[in-house]
Structure formats: C-alpha cells, structure tokens
Short mmCIF file of C-alpha atoms in Angstrom, two decimals:
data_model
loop_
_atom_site.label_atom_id
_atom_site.label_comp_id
_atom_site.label_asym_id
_atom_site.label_seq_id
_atom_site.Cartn_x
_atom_site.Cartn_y
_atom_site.Cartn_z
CA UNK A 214 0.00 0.00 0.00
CA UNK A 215 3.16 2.32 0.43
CA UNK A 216 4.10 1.61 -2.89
CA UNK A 217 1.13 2.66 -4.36
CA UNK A 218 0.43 5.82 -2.53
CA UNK A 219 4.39 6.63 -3.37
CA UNK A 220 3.68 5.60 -6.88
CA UNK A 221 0.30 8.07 -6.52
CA UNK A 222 2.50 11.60 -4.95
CA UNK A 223 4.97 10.67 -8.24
CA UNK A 224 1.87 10.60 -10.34
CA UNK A 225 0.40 14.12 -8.79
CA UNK A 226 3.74 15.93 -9.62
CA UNK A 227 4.61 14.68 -12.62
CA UNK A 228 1.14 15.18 -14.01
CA UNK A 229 1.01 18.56 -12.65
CA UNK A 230 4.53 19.53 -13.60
CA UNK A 231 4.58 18.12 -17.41
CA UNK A 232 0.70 19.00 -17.57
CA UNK A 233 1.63 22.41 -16.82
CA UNK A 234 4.07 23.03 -19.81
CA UNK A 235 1.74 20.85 -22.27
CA UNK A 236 -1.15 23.17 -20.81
CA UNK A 237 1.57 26.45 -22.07
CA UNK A 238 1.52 24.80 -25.96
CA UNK A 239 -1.95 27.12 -27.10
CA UNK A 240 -0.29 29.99 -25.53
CA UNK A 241 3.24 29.31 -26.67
CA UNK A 242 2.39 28.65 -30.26
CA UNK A 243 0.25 31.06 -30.74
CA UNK A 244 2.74 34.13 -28.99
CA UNK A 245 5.66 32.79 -31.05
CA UNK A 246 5.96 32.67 -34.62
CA UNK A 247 6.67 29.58 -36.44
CA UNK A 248 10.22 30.83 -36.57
CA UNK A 249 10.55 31.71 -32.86
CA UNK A 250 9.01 28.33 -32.19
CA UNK A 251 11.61 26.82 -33.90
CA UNK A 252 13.99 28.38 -32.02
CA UNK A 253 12.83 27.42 -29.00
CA UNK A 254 12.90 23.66 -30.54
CA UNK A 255 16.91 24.38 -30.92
CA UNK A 256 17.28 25.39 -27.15
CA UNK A 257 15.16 22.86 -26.34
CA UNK A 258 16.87 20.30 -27.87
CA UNK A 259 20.64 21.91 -26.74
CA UNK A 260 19.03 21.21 -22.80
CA UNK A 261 18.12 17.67 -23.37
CA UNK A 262 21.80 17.08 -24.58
CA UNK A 263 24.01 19.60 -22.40
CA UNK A 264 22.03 17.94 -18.75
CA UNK A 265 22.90 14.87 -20.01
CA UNK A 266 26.60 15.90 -19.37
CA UNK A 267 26.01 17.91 -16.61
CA UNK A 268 24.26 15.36 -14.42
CA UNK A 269 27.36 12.82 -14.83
CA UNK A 270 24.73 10.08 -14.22
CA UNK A 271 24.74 10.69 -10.37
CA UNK A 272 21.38 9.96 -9.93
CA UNK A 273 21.91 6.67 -11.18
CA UNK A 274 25.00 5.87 -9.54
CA UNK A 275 23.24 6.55 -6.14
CA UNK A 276 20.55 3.52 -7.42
CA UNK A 277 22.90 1.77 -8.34
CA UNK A 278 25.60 1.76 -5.17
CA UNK A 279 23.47 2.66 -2.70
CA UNK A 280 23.66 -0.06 0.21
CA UNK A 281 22.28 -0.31 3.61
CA UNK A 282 20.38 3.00 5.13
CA UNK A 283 23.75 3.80 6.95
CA UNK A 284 24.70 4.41 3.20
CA UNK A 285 22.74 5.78 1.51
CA UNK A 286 24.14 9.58 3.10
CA UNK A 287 27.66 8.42 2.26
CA UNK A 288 26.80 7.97 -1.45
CA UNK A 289 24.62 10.77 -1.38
CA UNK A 290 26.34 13.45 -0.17
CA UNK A 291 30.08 12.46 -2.63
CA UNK A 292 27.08 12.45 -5.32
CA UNK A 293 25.92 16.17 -4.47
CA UNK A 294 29.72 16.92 -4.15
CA UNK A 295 30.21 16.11 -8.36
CA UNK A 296 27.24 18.12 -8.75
CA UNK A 297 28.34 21.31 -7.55
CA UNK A 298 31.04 21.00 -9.13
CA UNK A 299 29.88 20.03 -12.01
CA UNK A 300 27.28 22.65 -12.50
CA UNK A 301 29.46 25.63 -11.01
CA UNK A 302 32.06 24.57 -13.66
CA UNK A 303 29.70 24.70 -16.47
CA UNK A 304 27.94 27.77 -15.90
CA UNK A 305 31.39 29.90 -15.14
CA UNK A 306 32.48 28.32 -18.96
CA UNK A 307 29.62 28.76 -20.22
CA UNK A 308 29.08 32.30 -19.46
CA UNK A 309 33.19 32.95 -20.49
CA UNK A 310 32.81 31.46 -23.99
CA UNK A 311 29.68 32.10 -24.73
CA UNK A 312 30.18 33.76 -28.21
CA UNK A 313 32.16 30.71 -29.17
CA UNK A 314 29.51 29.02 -28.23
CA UNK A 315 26.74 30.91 -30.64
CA UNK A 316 28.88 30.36 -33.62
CA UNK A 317 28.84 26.33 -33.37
CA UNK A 318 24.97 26.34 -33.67
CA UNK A 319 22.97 25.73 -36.69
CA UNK A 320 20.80 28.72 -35.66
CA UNK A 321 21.63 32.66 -34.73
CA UNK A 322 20.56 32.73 -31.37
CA UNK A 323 20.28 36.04 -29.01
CA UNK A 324 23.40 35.51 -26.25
CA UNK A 325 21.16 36.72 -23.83
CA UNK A 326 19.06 34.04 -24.80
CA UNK A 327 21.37 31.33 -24.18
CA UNK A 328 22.99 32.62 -20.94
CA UNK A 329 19.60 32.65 -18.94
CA UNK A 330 19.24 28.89 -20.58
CA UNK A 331 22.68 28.13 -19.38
CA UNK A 332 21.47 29.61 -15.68
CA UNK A 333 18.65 27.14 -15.89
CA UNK A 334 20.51 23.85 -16.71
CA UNK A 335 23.30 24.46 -14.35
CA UNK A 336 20.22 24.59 -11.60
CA UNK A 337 18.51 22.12 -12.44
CA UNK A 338 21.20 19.68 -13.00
CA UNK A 339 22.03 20.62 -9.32
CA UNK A 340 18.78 19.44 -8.52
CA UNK A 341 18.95 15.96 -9.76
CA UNK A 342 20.82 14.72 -6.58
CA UNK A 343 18.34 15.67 -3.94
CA UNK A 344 15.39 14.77 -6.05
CA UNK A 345 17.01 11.05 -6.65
CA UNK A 346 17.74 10.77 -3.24
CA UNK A 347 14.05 11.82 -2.18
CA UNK A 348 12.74 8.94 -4.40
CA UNK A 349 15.18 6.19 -3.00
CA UNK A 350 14.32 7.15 1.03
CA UNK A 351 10.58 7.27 -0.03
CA UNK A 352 10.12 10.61 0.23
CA UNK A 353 7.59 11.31 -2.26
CA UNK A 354 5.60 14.48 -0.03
CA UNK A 355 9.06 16.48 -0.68
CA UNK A 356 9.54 15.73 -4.22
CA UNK A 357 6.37 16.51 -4.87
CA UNK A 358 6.28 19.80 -3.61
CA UNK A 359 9.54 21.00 -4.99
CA UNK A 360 8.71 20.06 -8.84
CA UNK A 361 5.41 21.31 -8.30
CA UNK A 362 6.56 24.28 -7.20
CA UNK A 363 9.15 24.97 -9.93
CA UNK A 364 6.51 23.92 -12.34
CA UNK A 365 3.53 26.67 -10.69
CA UNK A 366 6.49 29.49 -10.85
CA UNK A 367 7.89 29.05 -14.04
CA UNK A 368 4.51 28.65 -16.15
CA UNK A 369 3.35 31.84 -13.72
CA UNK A 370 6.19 33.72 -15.32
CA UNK A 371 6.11 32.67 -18.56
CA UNK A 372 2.58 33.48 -19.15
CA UNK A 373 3.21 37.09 -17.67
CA UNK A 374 6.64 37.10 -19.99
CA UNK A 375 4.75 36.25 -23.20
CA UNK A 376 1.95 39.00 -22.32
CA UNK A 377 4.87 41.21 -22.11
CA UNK A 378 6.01 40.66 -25.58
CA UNK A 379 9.19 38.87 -23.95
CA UNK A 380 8.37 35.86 -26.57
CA UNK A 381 11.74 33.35 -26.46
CA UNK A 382 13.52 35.31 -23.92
CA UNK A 383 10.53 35.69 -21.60
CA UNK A 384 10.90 31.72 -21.69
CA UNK A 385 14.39 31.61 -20.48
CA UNK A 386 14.10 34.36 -17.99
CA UNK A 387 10.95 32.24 -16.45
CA UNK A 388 13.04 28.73 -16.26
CA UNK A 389 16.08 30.38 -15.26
CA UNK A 390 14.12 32.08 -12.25
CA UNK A 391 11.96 28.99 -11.35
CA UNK A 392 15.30 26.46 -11.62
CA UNK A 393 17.15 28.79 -9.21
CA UNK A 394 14.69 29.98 -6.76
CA UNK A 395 13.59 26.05 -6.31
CA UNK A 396 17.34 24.99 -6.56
CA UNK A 397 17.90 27.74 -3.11
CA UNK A 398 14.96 26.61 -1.20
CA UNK A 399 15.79 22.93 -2.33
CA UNK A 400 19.50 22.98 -0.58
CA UNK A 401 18.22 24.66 2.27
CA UNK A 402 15.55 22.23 2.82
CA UNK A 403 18.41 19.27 2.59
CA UNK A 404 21.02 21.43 4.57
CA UNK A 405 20.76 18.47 7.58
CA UNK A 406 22.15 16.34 4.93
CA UNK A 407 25.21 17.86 3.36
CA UNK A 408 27.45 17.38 6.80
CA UNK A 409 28.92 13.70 7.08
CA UNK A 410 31.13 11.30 6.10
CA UNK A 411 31.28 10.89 2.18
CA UNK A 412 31.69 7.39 0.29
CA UNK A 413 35.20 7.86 -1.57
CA UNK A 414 34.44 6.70 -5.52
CA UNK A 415 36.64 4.47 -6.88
CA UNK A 416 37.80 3.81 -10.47
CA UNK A 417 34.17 1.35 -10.57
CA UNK A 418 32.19 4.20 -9.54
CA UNK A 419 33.24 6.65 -11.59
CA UNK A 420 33.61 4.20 -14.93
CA UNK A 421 29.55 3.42 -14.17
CA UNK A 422 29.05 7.15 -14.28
CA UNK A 423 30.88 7.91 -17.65
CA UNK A 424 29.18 4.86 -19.02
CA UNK A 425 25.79 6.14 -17.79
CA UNK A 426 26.54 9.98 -19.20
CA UNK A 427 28.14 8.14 -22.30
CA UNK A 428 24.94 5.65 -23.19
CA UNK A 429 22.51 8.48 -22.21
CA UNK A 430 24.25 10.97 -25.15
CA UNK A 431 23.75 8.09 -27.63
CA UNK A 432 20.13 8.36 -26.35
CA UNK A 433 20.50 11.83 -27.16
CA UNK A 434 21.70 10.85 -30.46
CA UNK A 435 18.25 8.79 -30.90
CA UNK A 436 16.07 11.22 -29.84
CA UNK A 437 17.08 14.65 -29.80
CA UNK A 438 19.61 15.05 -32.53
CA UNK A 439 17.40 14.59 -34.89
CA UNK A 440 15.86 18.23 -33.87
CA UNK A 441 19.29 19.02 -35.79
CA UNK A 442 19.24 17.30 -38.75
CA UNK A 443 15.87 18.68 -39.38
CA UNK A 444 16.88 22.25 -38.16
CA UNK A 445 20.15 21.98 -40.70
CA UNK A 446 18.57 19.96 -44.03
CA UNK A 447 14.50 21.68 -43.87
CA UNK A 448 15.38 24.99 -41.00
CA UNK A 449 13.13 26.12 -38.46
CA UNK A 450 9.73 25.91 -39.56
CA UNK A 451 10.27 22.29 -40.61
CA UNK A 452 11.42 22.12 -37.38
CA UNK A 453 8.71 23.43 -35.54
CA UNK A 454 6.43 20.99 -37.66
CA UNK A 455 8.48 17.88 -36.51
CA UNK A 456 8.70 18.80 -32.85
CA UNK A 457 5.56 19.49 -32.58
CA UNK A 458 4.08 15.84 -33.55
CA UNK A 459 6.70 14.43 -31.19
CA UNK A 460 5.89 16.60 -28.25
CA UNK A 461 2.76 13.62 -28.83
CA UNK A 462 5.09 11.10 -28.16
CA UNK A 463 6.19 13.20 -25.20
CA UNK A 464 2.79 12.75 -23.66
CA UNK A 465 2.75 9.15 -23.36
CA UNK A 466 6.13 9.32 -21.66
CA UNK A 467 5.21 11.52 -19.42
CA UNK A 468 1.76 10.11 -19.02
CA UNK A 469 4.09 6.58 -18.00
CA UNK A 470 6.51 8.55 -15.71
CA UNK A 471 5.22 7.64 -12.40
CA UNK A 472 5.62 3.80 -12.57
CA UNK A 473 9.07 4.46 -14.63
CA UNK A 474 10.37 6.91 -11.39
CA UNK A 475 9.20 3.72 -8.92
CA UNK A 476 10.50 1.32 -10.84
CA UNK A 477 13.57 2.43 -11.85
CA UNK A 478 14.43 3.71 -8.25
CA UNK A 479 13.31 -0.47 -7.00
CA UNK A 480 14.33 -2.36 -10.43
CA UNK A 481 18.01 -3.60 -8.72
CA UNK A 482 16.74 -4.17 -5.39
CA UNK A 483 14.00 -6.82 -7.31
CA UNK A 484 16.57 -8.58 -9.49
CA UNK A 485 18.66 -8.93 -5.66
CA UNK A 486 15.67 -10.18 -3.47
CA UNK A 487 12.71 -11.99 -6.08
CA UNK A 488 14.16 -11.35 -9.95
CA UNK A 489 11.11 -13.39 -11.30
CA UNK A 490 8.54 -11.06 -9.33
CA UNK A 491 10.87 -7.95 -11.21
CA UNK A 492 10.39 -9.59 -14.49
CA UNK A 493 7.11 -9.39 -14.11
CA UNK A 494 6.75 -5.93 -13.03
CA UNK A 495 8.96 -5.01 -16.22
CA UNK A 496 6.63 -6.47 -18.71
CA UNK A 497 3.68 -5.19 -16.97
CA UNK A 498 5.33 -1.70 -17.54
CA UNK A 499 5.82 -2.31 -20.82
CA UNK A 500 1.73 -3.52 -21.31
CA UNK A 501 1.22 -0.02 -19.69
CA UNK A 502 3.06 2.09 -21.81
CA UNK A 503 1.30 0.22 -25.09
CA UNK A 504 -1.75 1.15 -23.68
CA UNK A 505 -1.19 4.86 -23.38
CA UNK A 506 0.31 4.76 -26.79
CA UNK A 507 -2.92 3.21 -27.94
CA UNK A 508 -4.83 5.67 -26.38
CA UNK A 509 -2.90 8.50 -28.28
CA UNK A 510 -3.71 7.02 -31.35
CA UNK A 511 -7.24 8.14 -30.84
CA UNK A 512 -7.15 11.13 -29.12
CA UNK A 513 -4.09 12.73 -31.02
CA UNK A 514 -6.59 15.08 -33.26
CA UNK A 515 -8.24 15.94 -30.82
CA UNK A 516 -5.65 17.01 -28.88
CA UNK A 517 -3.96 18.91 -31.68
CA UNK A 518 -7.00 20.81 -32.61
CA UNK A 519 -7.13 22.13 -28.76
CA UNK A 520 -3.25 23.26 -28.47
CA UNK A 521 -1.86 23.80 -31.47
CA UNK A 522 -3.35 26.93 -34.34
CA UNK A 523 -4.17 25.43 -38.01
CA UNK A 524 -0.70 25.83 -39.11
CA UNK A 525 0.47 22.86 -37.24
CA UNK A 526 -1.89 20.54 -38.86
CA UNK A 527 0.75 19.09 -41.32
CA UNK A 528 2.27 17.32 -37.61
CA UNK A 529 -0.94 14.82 -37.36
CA UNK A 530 0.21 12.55 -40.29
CA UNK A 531 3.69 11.88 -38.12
CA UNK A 532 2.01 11.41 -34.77
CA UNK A 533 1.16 7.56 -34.98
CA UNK A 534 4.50 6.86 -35.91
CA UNK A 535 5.96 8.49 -32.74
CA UNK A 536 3.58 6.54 -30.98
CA UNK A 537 5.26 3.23 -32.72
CA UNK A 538 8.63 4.48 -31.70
CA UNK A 539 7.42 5.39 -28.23
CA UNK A 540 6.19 1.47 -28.12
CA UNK A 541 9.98 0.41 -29.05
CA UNK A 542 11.36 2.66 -26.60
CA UNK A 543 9.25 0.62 -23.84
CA UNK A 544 10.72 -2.49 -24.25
CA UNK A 545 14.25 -0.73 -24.73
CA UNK A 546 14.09 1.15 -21.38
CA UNK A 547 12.20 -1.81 -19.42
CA UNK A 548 13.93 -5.26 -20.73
CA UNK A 549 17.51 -4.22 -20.32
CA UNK A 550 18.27 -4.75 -16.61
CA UNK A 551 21.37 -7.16 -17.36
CA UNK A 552 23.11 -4.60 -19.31
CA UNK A 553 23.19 -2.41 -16.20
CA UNK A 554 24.05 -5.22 -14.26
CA UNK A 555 26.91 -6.04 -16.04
CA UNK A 556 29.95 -4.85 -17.41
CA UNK A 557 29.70 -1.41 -15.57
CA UNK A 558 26.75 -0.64 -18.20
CA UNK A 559 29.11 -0.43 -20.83
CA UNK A 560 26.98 -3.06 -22.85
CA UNK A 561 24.25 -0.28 -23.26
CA UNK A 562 26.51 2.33 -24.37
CA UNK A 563 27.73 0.29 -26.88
CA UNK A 564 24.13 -0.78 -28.47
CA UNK A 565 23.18 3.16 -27.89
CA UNK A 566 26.37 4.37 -29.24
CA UNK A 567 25.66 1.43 -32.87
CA UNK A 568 21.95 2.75 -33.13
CA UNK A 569 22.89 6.21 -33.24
CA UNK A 570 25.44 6.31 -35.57
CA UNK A 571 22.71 4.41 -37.48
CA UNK A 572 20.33 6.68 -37.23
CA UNK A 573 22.13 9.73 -37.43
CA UNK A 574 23.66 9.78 -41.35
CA UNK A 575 21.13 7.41 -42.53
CA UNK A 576 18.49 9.91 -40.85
CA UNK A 577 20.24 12.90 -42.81
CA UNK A 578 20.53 11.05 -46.14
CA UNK A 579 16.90 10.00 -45.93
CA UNK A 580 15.71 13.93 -45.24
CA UNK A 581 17.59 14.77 -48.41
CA UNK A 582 15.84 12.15 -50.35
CA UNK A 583 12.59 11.40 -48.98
CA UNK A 584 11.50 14.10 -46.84
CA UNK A 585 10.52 14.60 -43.25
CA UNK A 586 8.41 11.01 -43.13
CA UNK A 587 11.95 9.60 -44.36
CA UNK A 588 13.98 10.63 -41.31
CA UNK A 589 10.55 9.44 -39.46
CA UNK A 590 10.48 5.74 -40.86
CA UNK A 591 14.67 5.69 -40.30
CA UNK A 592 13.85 6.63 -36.72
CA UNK A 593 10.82 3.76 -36.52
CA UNK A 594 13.72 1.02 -37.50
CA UNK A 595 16.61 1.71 -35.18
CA UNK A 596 14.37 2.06 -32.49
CA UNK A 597 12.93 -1.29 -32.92
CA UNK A 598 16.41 -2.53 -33.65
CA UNK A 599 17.48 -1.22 -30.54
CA UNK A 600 14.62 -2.71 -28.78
CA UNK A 601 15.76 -6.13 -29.94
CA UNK A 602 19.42 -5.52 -28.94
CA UNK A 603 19.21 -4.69 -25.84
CA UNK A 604 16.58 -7.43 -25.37
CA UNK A 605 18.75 -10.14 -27.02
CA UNK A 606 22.08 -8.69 -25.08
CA UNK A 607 20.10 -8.30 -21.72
CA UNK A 608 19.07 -11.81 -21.77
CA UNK A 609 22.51 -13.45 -22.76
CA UNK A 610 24.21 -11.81 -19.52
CA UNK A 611 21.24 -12.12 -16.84
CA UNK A 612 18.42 -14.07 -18.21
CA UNK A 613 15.02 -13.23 -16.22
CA UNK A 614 11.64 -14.82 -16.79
CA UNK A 615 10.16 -12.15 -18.56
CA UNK A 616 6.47 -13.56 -19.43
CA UNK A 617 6.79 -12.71 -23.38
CA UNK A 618 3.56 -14.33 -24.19
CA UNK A 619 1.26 -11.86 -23.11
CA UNK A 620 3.07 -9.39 -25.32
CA UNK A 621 1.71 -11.10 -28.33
CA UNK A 622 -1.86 -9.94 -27.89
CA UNK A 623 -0.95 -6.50 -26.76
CA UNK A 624 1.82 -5.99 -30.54
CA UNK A 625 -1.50 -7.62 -32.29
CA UNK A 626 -3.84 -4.97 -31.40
CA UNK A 627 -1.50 -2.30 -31.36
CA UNK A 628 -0.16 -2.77 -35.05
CA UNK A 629 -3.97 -2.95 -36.10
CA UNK A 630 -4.85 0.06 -34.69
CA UNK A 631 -1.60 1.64 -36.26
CA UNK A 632 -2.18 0.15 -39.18
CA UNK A 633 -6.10 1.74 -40.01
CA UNK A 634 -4.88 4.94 -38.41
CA UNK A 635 -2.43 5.70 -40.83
CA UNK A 636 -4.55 5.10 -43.23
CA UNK A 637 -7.61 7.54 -42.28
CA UNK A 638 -5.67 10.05 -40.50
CA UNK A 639 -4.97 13.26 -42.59
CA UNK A 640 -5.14 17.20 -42.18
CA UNK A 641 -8.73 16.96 -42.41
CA UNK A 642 -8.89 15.05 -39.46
CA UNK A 643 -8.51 17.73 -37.58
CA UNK A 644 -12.13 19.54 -39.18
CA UNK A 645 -14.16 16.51 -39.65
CA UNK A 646 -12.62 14.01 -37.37
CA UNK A 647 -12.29 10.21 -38.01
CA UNK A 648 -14.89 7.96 -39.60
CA UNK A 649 -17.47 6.63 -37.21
CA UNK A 650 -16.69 2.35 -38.02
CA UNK A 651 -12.76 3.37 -37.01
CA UNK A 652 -13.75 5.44 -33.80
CA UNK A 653 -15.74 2.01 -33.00
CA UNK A 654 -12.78 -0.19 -34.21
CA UNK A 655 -10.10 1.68 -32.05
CA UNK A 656 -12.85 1.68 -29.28
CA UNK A 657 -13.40 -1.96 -29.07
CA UNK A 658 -9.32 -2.59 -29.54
CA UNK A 659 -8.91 -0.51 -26.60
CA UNK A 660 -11.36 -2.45 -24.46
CA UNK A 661 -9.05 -5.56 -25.74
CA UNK A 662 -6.22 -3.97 -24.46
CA UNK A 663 -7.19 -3.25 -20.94
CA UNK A 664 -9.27 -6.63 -20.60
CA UNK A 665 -5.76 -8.53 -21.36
CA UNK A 666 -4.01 -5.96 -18.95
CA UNK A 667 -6.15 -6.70 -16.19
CA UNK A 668 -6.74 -10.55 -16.74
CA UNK A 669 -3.66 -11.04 -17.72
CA UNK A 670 -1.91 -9.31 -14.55
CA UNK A 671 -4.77 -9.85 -12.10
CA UNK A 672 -2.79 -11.78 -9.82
CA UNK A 673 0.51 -9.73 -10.20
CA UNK A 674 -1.42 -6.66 -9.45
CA UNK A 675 -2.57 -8.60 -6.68
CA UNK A 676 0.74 -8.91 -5.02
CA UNK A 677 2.03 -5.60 -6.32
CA UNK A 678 -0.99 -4.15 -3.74
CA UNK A 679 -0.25 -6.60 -0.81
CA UNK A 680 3.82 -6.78 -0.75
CA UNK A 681 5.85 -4.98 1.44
CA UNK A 682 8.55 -2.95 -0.07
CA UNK A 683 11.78 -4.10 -1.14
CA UNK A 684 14.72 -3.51 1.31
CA UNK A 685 17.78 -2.27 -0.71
CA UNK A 686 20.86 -4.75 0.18
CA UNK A 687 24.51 -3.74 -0.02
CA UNK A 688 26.02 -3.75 -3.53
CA UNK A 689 29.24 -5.48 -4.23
CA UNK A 690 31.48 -3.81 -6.20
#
C-alpha cells in the first residue's frame, strides 16, 4: 500500500509539472511565430543534450551503489559533491565562452538568450541529486512539492513574460528564475544532509558514471539530434512541424513517468531479493506504456485541434509513428536490466552508441531524399532494432523470466490500430474528425487492451498491492 500511494504523490507531480508546460503549448504557439518556435525547438533540444553531461549520471550511480540505510548519506552526499562541481564549472564556462559558443549552432541565437538557458541547466542539474535521493528514502511528499513548485512558478512567469512581448527570452528568464529559486529553497531544505562522512568513488564508480553519461548521449543521439538534422537539411519551420508531432510522443512518456520513477528507483533491489517477481513488473510496464500509446492514437486530433493553431496541422500525419517508436522505446528502457548489471553498463553504451550512428547519417541522407516522413520511418527502425538488442544482449548476460507471451496480444492490437490509423488520418482530421466504423474499431481494440491488462496481470497486481517494499541490500562492487 506504500508503494502505491508513493507511486500516486509521483503521479500528482509529474502530471502537474509536465501537464503544466503541455497546458503552455496554445499559448506558446500562438505568442511565437513559427520561426521563434523553432527556435525554442533548438534550445530545447541543446538542454536535453548539455544535462545529459552535466548530471554525470549521479542519480543513477546513487541507485545503483546505494547499500544499507547507513549508506545511503555516504553515497549521497560524494554524489551532491560532483554536482556542484559540475554545475558551477559549467555555468562559469559557459558564461566565459559564450560567443564561441553561438557560432557552433545551426541557428543565430540572441546571447542573452542562451545565458539565462545556461542559468537554468546548471540549476537544475544541481537538482537531480536531492530529487534522486528523495525517491530512494521514499520521500515522495518532498519531491512533490519541490517540482510542483518549480513547475507553478515558471509557467506563472512565462505566461506574464509572453503578455509582455518577452516571446523566447521571456521563456528563459521564467526557467532560469523557477530552476534557481527552487534549486535555493531545495538545498536549504536538505542542509541536515550535506554534513557527514562521504563514500570515496573508486575507479568502478566513476567508470559506471561515464558509461551512464556516455549511453545516455547516444540516447541523445536517438532522440534529440534529430531536432538538428531537421533544423540543418528543412530549418526552423520544418522544425517546428516535426517537434511538434513528437511533443505527442512526449505525452505518453510523461503520461508513463510515475511507474518508470518507482520502478527504476526499486528495479536492482528486485533482481537482488525476487528477480522473477521484477520480471514481471517489467513487462507489466511495458503492457502499460502500449496502452497509453494506444490511447494516443485516438485522441491525437483531438488534442492537436485544442493546443496547437491550423498551421500545425501538417504534424498529425507523423504522430502515430511516434507513438510506434514510443512502443519500441518501452521495451528498450524496461527489458535491459542485465546490461546495467553487467559490465559497468558499458553493454548499453555500446548498443546506444551502434543505433545512433545508425540513425544519425542514414536519418540525414533519408531527409535529403525522402522528406521529413523519411527521417521518421529511419527513426521507426533503429528504435525497434534497438529494442531487440538490448533485449537479445540483456538476456545473454542475466536471463530473467520475462512472461513474453502476453506481449503477443498486446503488438496484435497495437499494429492494427496503427495500421487503419495511418490510413484515415490526414489534415482533415482535424475539421471533420475520423470515420465513425474506425472510432468504434479503435474503441473496441482498446477495451481488448485493458481486458488482457487486467486478466492477464490480475494476480501480479494482486501482489504488487499486498507486498511490502523491497529492502535495498549492499552492492558489491
């Protein structure tokens, strides 16, 4: 019942904190221009790469080496250490060479701009330490009202910036004042913590953390440098075009992110105490995220005729196809646990690092020849092909009895509902809305869906409601 009602506060705050931005679409969209919204798109895409780097994977070296409660300070507290470090480092440099800086990008961007963006990744990468540590000791009540809070403040500002005619630079100015003001009332809050003995890393620790920071930028190179190729081969109305469809496939994640934030906080403390119980819980993520992408599949034009002005309509034809790539992503991110396990994660660094530099030229070729729905069906295949490789790899170094038969329903009615969407679903979707026999179609695939989810899971849903939670054990190095 703790699990759940831990599961429930990281629900709250990540609805409320993701809702809020896709709730500031209408206004952003219609504010900006099509260019200006592309060039939020760049900056957008720069954060997703430079926190990536600036995080070091701490948060997931405290998972990972986290022992017994006596521990988890020690770990903690060298973790928070790297951080500031880290993100006092970056900011001075950034700030120092910042005109450098403007003449790499693929865009002119205002260096005013891009300092108060700089402001807000150094504080929030400063934040990722505290937050993980909240969600390993269970404390969901202060997690929750520290994002919330940063979320409230900086969509307060930003709607009062873009009244003001601030347009991209009322943006920044709002996340950089949000990141720090919650970053200040963050440390003070944890200030009982910082004082204490300090784990000292070793060469193990600090190899799992460039591994982590190394596999996460070919992540990056997956999704989010593709914002660039676009940006380079079509510019930034092309852009704004593309990211606006996947800001669809966004949704699901972030409609998924509370069980990802338990599970993913718990998934090494399952494989230690009951791995076939974990195994279980991994697939049933994965039923749960190809039931949300399901879901988008019908409610996508709808959704797109509420936030985003008539311009954007060209998006709707490359939403179902984020949704497939969402669906690969699943069982990427859920059925990899031995490649974390072992070999100091360097096994997933090496399948992100292959798919990337797969997707990456191929992805630029195919914009030059094919168009935008080429770089979008190159995406489709190295995500499934990543899917499979870090399934296959996974597997060969810690098998776990992942119940794979009760996926075979959920690809079946998945792929037909993907199947008649793209072939209905056009601009005019958006006016007239789909055909009455699909509506009824996706309807009753839907009702499929959920009726194998629950019968299918009844009795691990059962157990996931009456077990205790998992005690974290030491980790050998």
């Amino acid at each position: 019942m703790k699990q759940l009602k831990e599961m429930l506060l990281y629900a709250m705050a990540v609805f409320m904190l993701k809702g809020l931005g896709f709730i500031m679409m209408p206004l952003v969209t219609r504010f900006l221009s099509q260019e200006q919204y592309g060039e939020l798109n760049v900056l957008v895409s720069m954060a997703a790469m430079v926190s990536l780097v600036l995080t070091l994977g701490l948060g997931e070296a405290l998972f990972r080496f986290t022992g017994q409660s006596s521990q988890q300070d020690t770990v903690m507290r060298q973790c928070l250490r790297l951080s500031l470090l880290s993100s006092g480092g970056f900011l001075c440099l950034s700030i120092l060479f910042i005109e450098p800086l403007l003449a790499l990008l693929p865009v002119s961007l205002a260096a005013l701009d891009v300092q108060l963006f700089m402001i807000n990744l150094a504080a929030g990468a400063l934040l990722t330490v505290p937050y993980c540590y909240f969600r390993l000791t269970k404390q969901a009540g202060a997690f929750f009202m520290l994002s919330v809070g940063q979320g409230v403040l900086q969509t307060g500002l930003s709607v009062w910036f873009l009244y003001q005619g601030l347009a991209v630079r009322g943006l920044m100015l709002s996340g950089a004042i949000a990141s720090v003001a919650i970053m200040v009332v963050t440390l003070v809050y944890f200030r009982h913590y910082w004082f204490g003995a300090r784990m000292a890393f070793n060469r193990t620790h600090y190899q799992y953390c460039f591994f982590i920071v190394c596999s996460s930028l070919a992540v990056y190179g997956l999704s989010g440098a593709e914002n660039w190729l676009v940006a380079a081969a079509l510019g930034k109305a092309q852009l704004a075009l593309f990211f606006a469809a996947a800001q669809f496939g966004l949704m699901i994640s972030v409609a998924f992110e509370p069980f990802r934030m338990w599970w993913f906080a718990k998934r090494f403390a399952f494989e230690q105490n009951n791995s076939d119980l974990g195994a279980h819980y991994a697939v049933l993520g994965v039923q749960i995220g190809m039931l949300l992408a399901l879901l988008m599949l019908i409610i996508a034009p709808w959704l797109m005729g509420w936030l985003l002005p008539a311009h954007f309509a060209p998006s709707l034809v490359y939403i179902p196809w984020f949704c497939l790539i969402m669906v690969a992503r699943f069982h990427a991110d859920l059925l990899n646990l031995g490649c974390f396990l072992k070999k100091s994660a360097s096994v997933a660094m090496i399948i992100n690092a292959v798919c990337a530099a797969i997707l990456l030229p191929f992805g630029y070729w195919s914009l030059g020849e094919l168009g935008m729905m080429g770089l979008i069906w190159v995406m489709v295949g190295v995500h499934l092909l990543r899917a499979i490789l870090f399934l296959v790899v996974s597997q060969s170094l810690t098998p776990l009895a992942y119940p794979f038969k009760s996926l075979v329903g959920s690809w079946l009615i998945f792929l037909t509902a993907f199947y008649f969407t793209i072939t209905v679903i056009d601009e005019r979707t958006l006016t007239e809305g789909f055909p009455a026999n699909y509506v009824l179609l996706l309807g009753v695939l839907v009702v499929l869906k959920m009726a194998l989810l629950v019968l299918g899971y009844m009795r691990i849903l059962g157990r996931f409601y009456r077990a205790p939670a998992i005690e974290i054990k030491e980790v050998t190095l």
